[in-house]
mmCIF file of C-alpha atoms in Angstrom:
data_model
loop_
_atom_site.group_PDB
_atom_site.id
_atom_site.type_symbol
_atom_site.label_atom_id
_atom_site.label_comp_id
_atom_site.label_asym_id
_atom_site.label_seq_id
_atom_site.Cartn_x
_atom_site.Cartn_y
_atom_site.Cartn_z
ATOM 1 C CA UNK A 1 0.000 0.000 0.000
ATOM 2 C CA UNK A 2 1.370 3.335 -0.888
ATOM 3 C CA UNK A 3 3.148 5.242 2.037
ATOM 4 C CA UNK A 4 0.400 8.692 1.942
ATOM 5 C CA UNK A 5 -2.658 6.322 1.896
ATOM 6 C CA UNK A 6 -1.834 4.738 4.809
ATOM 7 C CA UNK A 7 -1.133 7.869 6.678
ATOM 8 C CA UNK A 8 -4.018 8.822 5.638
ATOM 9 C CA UNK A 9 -5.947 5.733 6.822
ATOM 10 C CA UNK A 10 -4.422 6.305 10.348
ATOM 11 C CA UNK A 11 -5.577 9.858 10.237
ATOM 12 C CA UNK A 12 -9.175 8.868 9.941
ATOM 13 C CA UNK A 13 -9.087 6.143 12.711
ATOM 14 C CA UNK A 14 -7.882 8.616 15.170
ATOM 15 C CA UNK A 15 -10.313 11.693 14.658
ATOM 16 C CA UNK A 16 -13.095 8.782 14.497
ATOM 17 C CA UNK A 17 -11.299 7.848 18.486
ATOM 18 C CA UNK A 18 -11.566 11.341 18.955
ATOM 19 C CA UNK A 19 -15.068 11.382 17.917
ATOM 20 C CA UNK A 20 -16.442 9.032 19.942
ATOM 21 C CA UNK A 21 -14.394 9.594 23.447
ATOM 22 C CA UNK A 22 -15.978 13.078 22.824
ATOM 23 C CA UNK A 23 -19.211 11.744 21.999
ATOM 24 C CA UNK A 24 -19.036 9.217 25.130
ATOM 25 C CA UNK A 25 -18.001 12.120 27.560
ATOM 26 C CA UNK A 26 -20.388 14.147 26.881
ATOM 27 C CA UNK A 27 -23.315 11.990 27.009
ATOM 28 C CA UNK A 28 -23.824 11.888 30.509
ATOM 29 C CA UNK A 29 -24.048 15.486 30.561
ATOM 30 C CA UNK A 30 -26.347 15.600 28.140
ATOM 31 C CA UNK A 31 -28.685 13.240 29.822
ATOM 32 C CA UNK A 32 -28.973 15.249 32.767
ATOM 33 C CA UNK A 33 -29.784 18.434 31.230
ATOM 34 C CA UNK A 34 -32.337 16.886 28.481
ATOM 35 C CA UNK A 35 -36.175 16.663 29.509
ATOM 36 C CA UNK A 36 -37.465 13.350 30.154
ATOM 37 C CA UNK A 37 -39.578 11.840 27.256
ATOM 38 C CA UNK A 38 -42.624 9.949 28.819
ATOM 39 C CA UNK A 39 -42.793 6.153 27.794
ATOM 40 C CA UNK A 40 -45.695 5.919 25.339
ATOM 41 C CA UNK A 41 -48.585 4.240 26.170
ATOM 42 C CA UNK A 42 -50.138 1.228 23.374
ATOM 43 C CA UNK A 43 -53.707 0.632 24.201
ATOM 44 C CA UNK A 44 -53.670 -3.682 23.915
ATOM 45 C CA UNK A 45 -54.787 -4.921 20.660
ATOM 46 C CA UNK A 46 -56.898 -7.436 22.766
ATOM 47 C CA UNK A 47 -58.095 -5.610 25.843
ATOM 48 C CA UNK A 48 -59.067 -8.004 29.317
ATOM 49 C CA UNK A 49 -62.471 -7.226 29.975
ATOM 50 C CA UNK A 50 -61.889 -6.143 33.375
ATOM 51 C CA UNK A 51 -61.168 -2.670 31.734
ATOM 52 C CA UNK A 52 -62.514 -0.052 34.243
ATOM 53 C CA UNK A 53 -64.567 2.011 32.603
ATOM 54 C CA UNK A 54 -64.580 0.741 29.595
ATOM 55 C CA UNK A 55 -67.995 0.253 27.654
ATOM 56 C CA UNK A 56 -68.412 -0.736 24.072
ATOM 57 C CA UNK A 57 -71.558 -1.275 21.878
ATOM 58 C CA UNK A 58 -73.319 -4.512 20.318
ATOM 59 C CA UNK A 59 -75.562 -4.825 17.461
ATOM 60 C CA UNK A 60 -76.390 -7.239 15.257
ATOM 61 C CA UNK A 61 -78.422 -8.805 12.896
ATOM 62 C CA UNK A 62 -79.468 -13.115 13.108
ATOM 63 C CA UNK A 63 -80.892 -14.909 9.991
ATOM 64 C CA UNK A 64 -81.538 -17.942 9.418
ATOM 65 C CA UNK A 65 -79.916 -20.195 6.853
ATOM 66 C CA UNK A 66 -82.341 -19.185 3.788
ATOM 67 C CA UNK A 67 -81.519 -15.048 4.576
ATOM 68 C CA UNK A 68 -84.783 -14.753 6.563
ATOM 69 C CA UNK A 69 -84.457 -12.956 9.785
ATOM 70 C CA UNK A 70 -85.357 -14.569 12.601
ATOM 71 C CA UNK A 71 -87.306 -12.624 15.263
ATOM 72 C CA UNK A 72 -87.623 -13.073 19.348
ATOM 73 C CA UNK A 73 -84.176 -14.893 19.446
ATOM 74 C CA UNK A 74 -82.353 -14.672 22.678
ATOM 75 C CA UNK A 75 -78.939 -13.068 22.582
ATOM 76 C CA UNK A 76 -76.610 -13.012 25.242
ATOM 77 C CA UNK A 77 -73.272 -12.288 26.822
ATOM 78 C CA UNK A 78 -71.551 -15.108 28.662
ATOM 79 C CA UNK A 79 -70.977 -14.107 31.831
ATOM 80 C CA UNK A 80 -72.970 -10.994 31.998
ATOM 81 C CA UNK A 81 -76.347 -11.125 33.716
ATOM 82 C CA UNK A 82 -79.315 -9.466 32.722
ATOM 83 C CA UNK A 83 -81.859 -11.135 33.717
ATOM 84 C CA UNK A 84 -84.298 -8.310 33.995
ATOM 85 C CA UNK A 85 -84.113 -6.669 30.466
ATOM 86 C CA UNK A 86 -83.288 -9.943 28.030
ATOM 87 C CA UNK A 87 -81.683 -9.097 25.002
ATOM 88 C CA UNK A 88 -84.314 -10.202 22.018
ATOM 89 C CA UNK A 89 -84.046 -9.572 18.100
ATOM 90 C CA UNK A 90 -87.112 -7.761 16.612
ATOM 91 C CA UNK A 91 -89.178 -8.194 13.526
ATOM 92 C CA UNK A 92 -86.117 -7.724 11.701
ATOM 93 C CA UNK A 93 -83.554 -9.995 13.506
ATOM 94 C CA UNK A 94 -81.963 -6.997 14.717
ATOM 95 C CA UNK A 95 -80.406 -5.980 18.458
ATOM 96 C CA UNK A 96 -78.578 -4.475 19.712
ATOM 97 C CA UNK A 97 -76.454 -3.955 23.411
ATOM 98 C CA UNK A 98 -75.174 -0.995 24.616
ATOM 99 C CA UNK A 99 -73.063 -0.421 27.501
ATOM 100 C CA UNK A 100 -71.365 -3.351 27.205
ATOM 101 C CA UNK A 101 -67.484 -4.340 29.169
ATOM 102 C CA UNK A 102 -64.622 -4.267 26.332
ATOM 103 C CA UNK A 103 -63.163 -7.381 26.054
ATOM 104 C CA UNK A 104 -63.425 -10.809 24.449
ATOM 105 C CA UNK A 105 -66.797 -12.509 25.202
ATOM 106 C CA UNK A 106 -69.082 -15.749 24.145
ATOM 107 C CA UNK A 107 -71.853 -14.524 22.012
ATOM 108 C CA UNK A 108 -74.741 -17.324 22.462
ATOM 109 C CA UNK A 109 -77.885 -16.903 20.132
ATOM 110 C CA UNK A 110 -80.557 -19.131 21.210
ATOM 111 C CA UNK A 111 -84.070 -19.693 19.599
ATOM 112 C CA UNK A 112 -86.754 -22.890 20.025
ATOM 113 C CA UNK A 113 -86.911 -23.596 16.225
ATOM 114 C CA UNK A 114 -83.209 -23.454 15.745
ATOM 115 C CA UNK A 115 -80.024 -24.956 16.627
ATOM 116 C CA UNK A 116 -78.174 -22.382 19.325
ATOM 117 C CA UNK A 117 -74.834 -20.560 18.238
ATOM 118 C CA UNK A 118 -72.137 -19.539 19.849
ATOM 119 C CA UNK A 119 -68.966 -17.749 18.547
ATOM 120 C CA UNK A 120 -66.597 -15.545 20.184
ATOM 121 C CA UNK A 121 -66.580 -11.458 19.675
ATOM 122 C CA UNK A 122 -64.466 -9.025 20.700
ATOM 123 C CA UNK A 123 -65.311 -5.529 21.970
ATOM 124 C CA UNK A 124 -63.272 -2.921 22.159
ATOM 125 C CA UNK A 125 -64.049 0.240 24.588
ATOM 126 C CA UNK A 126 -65.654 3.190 22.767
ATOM 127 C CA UNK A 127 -66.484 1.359 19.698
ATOM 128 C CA UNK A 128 -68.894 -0.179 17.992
ATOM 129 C CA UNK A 129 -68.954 -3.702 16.934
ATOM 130 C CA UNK A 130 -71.338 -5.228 14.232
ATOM 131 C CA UNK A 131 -71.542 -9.006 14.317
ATOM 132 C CA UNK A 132 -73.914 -11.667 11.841
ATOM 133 C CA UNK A 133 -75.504 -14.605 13.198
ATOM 134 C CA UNK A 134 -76.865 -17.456 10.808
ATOM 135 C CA UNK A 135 -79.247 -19.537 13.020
ATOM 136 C CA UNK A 136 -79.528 -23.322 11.256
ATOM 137 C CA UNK A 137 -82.910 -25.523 11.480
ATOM 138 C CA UNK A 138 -82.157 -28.167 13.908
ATOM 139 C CA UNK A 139 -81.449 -31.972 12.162
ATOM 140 C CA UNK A 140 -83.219 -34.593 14.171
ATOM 141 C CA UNK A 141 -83.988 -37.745 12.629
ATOM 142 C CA UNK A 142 -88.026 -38.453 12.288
ATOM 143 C CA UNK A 143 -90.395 -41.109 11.663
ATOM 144 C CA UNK A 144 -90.247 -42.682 8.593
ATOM 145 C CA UNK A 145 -93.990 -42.525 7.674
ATOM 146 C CA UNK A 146 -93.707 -39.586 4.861
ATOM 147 C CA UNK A 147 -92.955 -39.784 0.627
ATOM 148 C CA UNK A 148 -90.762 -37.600 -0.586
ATOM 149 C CA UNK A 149 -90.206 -36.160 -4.191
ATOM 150 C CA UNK A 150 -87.854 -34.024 -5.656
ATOM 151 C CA UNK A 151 -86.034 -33.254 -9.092
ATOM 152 C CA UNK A 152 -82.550 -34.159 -9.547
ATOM 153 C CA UNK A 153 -80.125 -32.756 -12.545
ATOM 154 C CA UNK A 154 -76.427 -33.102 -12.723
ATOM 155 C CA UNK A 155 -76.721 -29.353 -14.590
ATOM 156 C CA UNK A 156 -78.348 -26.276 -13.313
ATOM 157 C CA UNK A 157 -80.889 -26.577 -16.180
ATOM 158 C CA UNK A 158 -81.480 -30.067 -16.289
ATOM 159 C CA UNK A 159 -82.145 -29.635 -12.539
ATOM 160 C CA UNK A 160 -84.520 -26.204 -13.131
ATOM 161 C CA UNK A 161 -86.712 -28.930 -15.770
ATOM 162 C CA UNK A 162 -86.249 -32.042 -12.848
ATOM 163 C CA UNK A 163 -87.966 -30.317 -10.559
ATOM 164 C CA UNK A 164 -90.797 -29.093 -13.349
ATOM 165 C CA UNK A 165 -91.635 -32.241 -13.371
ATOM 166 C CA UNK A 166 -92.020 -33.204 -9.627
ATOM 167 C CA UNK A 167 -94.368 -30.331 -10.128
ATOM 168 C CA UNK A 168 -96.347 -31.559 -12.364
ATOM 169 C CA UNK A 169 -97.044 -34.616 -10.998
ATOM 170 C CA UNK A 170 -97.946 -33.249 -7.868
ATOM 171 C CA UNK A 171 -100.100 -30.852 -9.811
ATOM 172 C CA UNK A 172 -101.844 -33.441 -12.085
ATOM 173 C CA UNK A 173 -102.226 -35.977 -9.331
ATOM 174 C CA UNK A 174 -99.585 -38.415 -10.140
ATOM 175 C CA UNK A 175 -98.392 -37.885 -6.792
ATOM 176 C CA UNK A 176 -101.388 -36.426 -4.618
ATOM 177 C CA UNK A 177 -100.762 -33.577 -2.426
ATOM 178 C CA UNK A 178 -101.531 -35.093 0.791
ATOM 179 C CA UNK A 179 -100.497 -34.794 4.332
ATOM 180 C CA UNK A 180 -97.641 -38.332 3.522
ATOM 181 C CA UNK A 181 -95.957 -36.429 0.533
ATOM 182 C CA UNK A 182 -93.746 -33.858 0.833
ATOM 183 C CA UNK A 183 -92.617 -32.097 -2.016
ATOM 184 C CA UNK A 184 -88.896 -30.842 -1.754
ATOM 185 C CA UNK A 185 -86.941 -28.278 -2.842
ATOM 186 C CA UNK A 186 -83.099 -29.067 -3.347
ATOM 187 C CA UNK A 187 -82.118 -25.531 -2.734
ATOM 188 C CA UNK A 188 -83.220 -25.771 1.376
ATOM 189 C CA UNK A 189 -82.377 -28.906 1.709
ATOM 190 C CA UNK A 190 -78.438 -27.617 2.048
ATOM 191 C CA UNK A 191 -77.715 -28.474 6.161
ATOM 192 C CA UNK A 192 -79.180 -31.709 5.581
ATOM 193 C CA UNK A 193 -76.744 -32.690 2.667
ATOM 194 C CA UNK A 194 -73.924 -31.214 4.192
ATOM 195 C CA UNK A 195 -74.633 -33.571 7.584
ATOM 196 C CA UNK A 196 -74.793 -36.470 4.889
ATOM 197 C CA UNK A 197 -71.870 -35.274 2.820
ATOM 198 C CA UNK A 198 -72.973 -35.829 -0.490
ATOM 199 C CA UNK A 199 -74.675 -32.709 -3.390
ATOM 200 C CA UNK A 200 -78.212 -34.396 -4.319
ATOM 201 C CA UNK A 201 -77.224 -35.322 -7.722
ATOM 202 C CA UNK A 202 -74.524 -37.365 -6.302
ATOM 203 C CA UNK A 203 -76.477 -38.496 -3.516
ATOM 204 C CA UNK A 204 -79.307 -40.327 -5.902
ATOM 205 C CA UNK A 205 -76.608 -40.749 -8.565
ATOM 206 C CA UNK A 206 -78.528 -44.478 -10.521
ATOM 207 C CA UNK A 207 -75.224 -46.536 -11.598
ATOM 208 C CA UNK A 208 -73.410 -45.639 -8.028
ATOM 209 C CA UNK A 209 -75.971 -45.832 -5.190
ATOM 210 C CA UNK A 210 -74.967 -45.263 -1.509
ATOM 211 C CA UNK A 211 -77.042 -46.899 0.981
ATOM 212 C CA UNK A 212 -75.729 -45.047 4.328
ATOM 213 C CA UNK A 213 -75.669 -41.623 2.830
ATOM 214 C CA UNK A 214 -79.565 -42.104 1.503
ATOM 215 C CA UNK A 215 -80.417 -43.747 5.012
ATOM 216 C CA UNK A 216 -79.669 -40.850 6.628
ATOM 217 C CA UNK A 217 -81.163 -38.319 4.203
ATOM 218 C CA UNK A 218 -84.624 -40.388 5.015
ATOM 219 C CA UNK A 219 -83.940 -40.208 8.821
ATOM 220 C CA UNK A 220 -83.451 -36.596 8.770
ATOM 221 C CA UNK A 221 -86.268 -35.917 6.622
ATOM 222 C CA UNK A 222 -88.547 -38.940 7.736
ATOM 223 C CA UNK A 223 -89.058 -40.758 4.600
ATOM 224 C CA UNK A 224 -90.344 -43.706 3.735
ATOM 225 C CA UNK A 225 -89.553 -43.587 -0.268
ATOM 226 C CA UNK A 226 -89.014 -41.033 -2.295
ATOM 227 C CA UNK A 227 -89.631 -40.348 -5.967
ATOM 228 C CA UNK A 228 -86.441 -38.562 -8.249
ATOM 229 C CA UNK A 229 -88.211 -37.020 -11.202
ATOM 230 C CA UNK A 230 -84.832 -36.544 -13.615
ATOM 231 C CA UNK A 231 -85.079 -34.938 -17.075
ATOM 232 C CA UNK A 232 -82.420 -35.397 -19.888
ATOM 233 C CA UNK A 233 -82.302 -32.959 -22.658
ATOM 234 C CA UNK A 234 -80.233 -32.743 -26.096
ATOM 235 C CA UNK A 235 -80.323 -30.027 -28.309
ATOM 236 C CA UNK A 236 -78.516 -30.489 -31.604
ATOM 237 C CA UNK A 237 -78.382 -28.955 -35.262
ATOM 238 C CA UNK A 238 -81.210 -30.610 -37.278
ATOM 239 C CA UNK A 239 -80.252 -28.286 -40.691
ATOM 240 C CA UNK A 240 -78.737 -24.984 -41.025
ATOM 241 C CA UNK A 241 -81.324 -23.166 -39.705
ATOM 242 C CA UNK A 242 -83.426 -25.843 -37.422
ATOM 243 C CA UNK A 243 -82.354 -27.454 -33.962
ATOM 244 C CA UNK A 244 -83.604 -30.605 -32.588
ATOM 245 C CA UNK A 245 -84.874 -30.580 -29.521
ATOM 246 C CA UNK A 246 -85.101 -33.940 -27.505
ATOM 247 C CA UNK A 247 -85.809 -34.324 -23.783
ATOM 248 C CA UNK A 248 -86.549 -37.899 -22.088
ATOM 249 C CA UNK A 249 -88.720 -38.046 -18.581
ATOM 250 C CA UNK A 250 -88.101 -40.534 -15.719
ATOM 251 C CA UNK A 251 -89.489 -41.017 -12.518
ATOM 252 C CA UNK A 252 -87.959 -43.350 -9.777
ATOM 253 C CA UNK A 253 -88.912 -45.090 -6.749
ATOM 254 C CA UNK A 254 -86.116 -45.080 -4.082
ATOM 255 C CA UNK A 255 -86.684 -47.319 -1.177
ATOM 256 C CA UNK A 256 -85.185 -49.888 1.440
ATOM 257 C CA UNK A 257 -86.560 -53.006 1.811
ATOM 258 C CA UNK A 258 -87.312 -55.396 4.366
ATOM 259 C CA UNK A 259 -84.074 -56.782 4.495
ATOM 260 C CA UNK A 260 -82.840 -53.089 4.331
ATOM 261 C CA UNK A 261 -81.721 -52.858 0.846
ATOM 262 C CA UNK A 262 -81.648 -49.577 -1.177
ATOM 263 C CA UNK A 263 -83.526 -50.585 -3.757
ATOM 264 C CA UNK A 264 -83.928 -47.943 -6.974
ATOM 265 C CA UNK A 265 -86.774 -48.929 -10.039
ATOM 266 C CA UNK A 266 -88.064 -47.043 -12.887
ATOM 267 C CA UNK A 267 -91.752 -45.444 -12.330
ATOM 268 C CA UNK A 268 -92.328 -44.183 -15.534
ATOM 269 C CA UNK A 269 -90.330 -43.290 -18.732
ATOM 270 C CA UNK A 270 -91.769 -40.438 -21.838
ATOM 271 C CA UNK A 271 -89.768 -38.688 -24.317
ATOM 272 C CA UNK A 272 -90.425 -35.974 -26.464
ATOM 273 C CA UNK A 273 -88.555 -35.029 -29.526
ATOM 274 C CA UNK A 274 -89.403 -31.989 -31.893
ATOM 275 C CA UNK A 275 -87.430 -29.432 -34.187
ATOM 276 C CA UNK A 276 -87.343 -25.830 -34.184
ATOM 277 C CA UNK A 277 -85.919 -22.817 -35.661
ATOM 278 C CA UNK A 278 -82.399 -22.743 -35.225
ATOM 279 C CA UNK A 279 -81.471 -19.280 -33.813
ATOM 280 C CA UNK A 280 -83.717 -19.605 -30.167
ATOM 281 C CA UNK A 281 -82.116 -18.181 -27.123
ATOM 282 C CA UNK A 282 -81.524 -20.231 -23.821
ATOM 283 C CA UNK A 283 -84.689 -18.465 -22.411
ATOM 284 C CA UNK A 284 -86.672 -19.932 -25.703
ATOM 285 C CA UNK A 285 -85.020 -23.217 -25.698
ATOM 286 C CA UNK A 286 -85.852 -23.710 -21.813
ATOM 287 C CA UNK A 287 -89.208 -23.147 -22.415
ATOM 288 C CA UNK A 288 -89.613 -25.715 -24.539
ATOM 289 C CA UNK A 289 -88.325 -28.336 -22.782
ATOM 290 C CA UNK A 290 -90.795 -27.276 -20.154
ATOM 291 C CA UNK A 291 -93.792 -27.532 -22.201
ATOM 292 C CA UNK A 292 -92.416 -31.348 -23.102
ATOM 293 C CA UNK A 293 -91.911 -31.906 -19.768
ATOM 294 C CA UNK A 294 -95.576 -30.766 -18.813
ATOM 295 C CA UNK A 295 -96.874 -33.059 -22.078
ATOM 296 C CA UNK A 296 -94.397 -36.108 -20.455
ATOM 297 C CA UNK A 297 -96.198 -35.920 -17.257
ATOM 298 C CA UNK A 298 -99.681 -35.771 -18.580
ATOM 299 C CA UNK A 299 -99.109 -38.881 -20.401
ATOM 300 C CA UNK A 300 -97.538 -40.376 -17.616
ATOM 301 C CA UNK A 301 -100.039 -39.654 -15.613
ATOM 302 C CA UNK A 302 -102.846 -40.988 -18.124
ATOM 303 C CA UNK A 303 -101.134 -44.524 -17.785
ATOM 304 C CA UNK A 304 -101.787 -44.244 -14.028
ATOM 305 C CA UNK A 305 -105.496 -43.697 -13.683
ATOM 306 C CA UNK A 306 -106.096 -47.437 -13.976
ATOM 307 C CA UNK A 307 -103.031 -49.098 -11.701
ATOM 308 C CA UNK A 308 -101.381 -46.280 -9.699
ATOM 309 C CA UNK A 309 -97.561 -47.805 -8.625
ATOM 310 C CA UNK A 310 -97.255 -45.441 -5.419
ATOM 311 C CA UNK A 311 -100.935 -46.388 -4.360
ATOM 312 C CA UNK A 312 -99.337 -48.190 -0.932
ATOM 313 C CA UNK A 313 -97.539 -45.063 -0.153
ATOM 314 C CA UNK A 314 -100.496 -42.863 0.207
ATOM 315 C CA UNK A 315 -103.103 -44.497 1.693
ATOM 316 C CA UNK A 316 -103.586 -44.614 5.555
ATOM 317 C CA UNK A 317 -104.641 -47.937 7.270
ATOM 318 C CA UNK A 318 -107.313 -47.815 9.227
ATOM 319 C CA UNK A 319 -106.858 -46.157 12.194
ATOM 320 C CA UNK A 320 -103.623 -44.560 11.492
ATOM 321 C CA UNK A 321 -103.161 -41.107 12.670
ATOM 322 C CA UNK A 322 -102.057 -38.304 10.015
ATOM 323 C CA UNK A 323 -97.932 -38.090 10.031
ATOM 324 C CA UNK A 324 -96.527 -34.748 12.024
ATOM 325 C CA UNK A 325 -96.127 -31.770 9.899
ATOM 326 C CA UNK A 326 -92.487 -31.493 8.316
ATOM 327 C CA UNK A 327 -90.002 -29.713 10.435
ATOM 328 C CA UNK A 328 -88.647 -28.153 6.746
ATOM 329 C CA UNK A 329 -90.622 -25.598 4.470
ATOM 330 C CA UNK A 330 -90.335 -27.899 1.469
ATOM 331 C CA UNK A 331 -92.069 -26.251 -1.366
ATOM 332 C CA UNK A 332 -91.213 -26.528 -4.795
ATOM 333 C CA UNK A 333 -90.040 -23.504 -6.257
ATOM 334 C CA UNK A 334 -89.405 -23.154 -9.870
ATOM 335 C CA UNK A 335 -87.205 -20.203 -11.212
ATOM 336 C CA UNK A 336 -86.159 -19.998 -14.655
ATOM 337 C CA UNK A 337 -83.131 -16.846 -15.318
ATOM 338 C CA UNK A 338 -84.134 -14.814 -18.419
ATOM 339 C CA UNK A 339 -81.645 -14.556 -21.035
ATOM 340 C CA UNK A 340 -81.234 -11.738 -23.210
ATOM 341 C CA UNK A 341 -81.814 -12.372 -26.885
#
């Protein structure tokens, strides 16, 4: 190394000594004479709800697993007694709970037609704290003394035209509207297929049946039987400017048997087949199908009148008393989305 830069080098390491003997001396001095800075103070991200003086505010809104509020629900603070003012939703499912100690808490939301909830909140002093509650209907298994029926589609349009046809044959008598059938509605039937673990078209799926997982969907509904009306569609070019439109009906009879065997047979089959102008919308072409659906179920029906198959499942013997009401709002609900042109 040349002979200036390491002069130079030396230089620099003693004015940095310098520097910091100076900087070490005089620190002391410098500490006494500056002002003390106060420690700040964090307010806890999770505050103990022994806070003193610390009040926050509840409110909330509890629904029940379809979006419909649920009104005259208890709601209540683990822990903190009220006894004479109880905390109740209104018309709307609302409440709400002012005044309330900062901290974490149980929230328990309690109603007789529902299972009770209960999920942890946290309040924080001076603020307001907005919570949702989803209230589910309770899953008991029932008596099996009911029939059940109820479209099935592996698409969302194959499923919109299954349960057209459970419709219909409710409507035209193929399946009579009496106090042992109970029309369903695969959209409310969610809790139930979640406790069994299987989507409905899976559930009643023909070529790969599943005898526990159906047992159970009887228990919780209390079914006997139940009928799968299933529709099958194809659409396909007929010329350049006509489609074929061909749809095939089927209603089946699930049931166990004595020896306790799921056991599935074919009701009824009807197919339809017709061609149309080419350039219909989905709106159009939906339609359609519906009107062969309604035509399949009228002529299945017509084969009926003379020997019904389901006649054991809806008669009463003699002296039998009328089967509970259904613990589920089960009817069928048919809505078709518009399509623009």
């Amino acid at each position: 190394m040349p002979l200036f830069s390491l002069t130079a080098l030396r230089r620099k390491v003693s004015l940095g000594s310098l520097g910091l003997c100076g900087w070490l001396a005089l620190t002391p001095g410098a500490l006494a004479q500056a002002p003390v800075t106060p420690i700040p103070h964090f307010t806890p991200l999770f505050p103990h709800r022994d806070q003193v003086g610390s009040q926050a505010r509840l409110v909330g809104q509890v629904s029940n697993s379809l979006g419909q509020p649920v009104a005259g629900a208890q709601v209540q603070l683990e822990g903190l007694e009220n006894p004479h003012q109880p905390i109740q939703t209104d018309e709307r499912g609302a409440f709400e709970l002012d005044q309330a100690p900062a901290g974490r808490w149980m929230l328990t939301v309690w109603h007789p037609d529902y299972e009770t909830v209960q999920q942890e909140i946290l309040l924080q002093g001076g603020l307001t704290t907005p919570v949702d509650v989803v209230l589910q209907v309770p899953i008991r298994p029932q008596p099996r003394r009911r029939l059940g029926i109820l479209g099935v589609g592996g698409l969302e349009h194959t499923q919109l035209l299954g349960q057209r046809l459970a419709m219909e044959a409710v409507r035209l008598g193929l399946i009579p509207n009496s106090e042992k059938v109970v029309p369903l509605d695969n959209r409310r039937l969610q809790p139930i297929l979640r406790q069994v673990g299987w989507p409905i078209y899976e559930l009643f799926e023909w070529d790969r049946r599943k005898p526990e997982a159906v047992s159970q969907f009887f228990d919780y509904l209390g079914l006997e039987a139940i009928v799968i009306a299933r529709v099958d569609v194809l659409t396909r070019p007929a010329s350049p400017t006509e489609v074929s439109l061909r749809s095939r009906s089927r209603l089946e009879l699930w049931r166990f048997d004595e020896q306790g065997n799921l056991v599935a047979e074919v009701l009824a089959e009807a197919s339809r087949d017709q061609v149309e102008r080419g350039n219909l919308n989905a709106a159009e072409l939906m339609q359609l199908y519906q009107i062969q659906v309604t035509q399949m179920a009228a002529e299945v029906g017509s084969r009926w009148k003379e020997n019904h198959p389901l006649a054991s499942y809806l008669e009463r013997t003699p002296g039998e008393a009328p089967p509970p009401p259904s613990h589920w709002d089960t009817a069928v609900e048919l809505v078709i989305p518009s399509s623009p042109r």
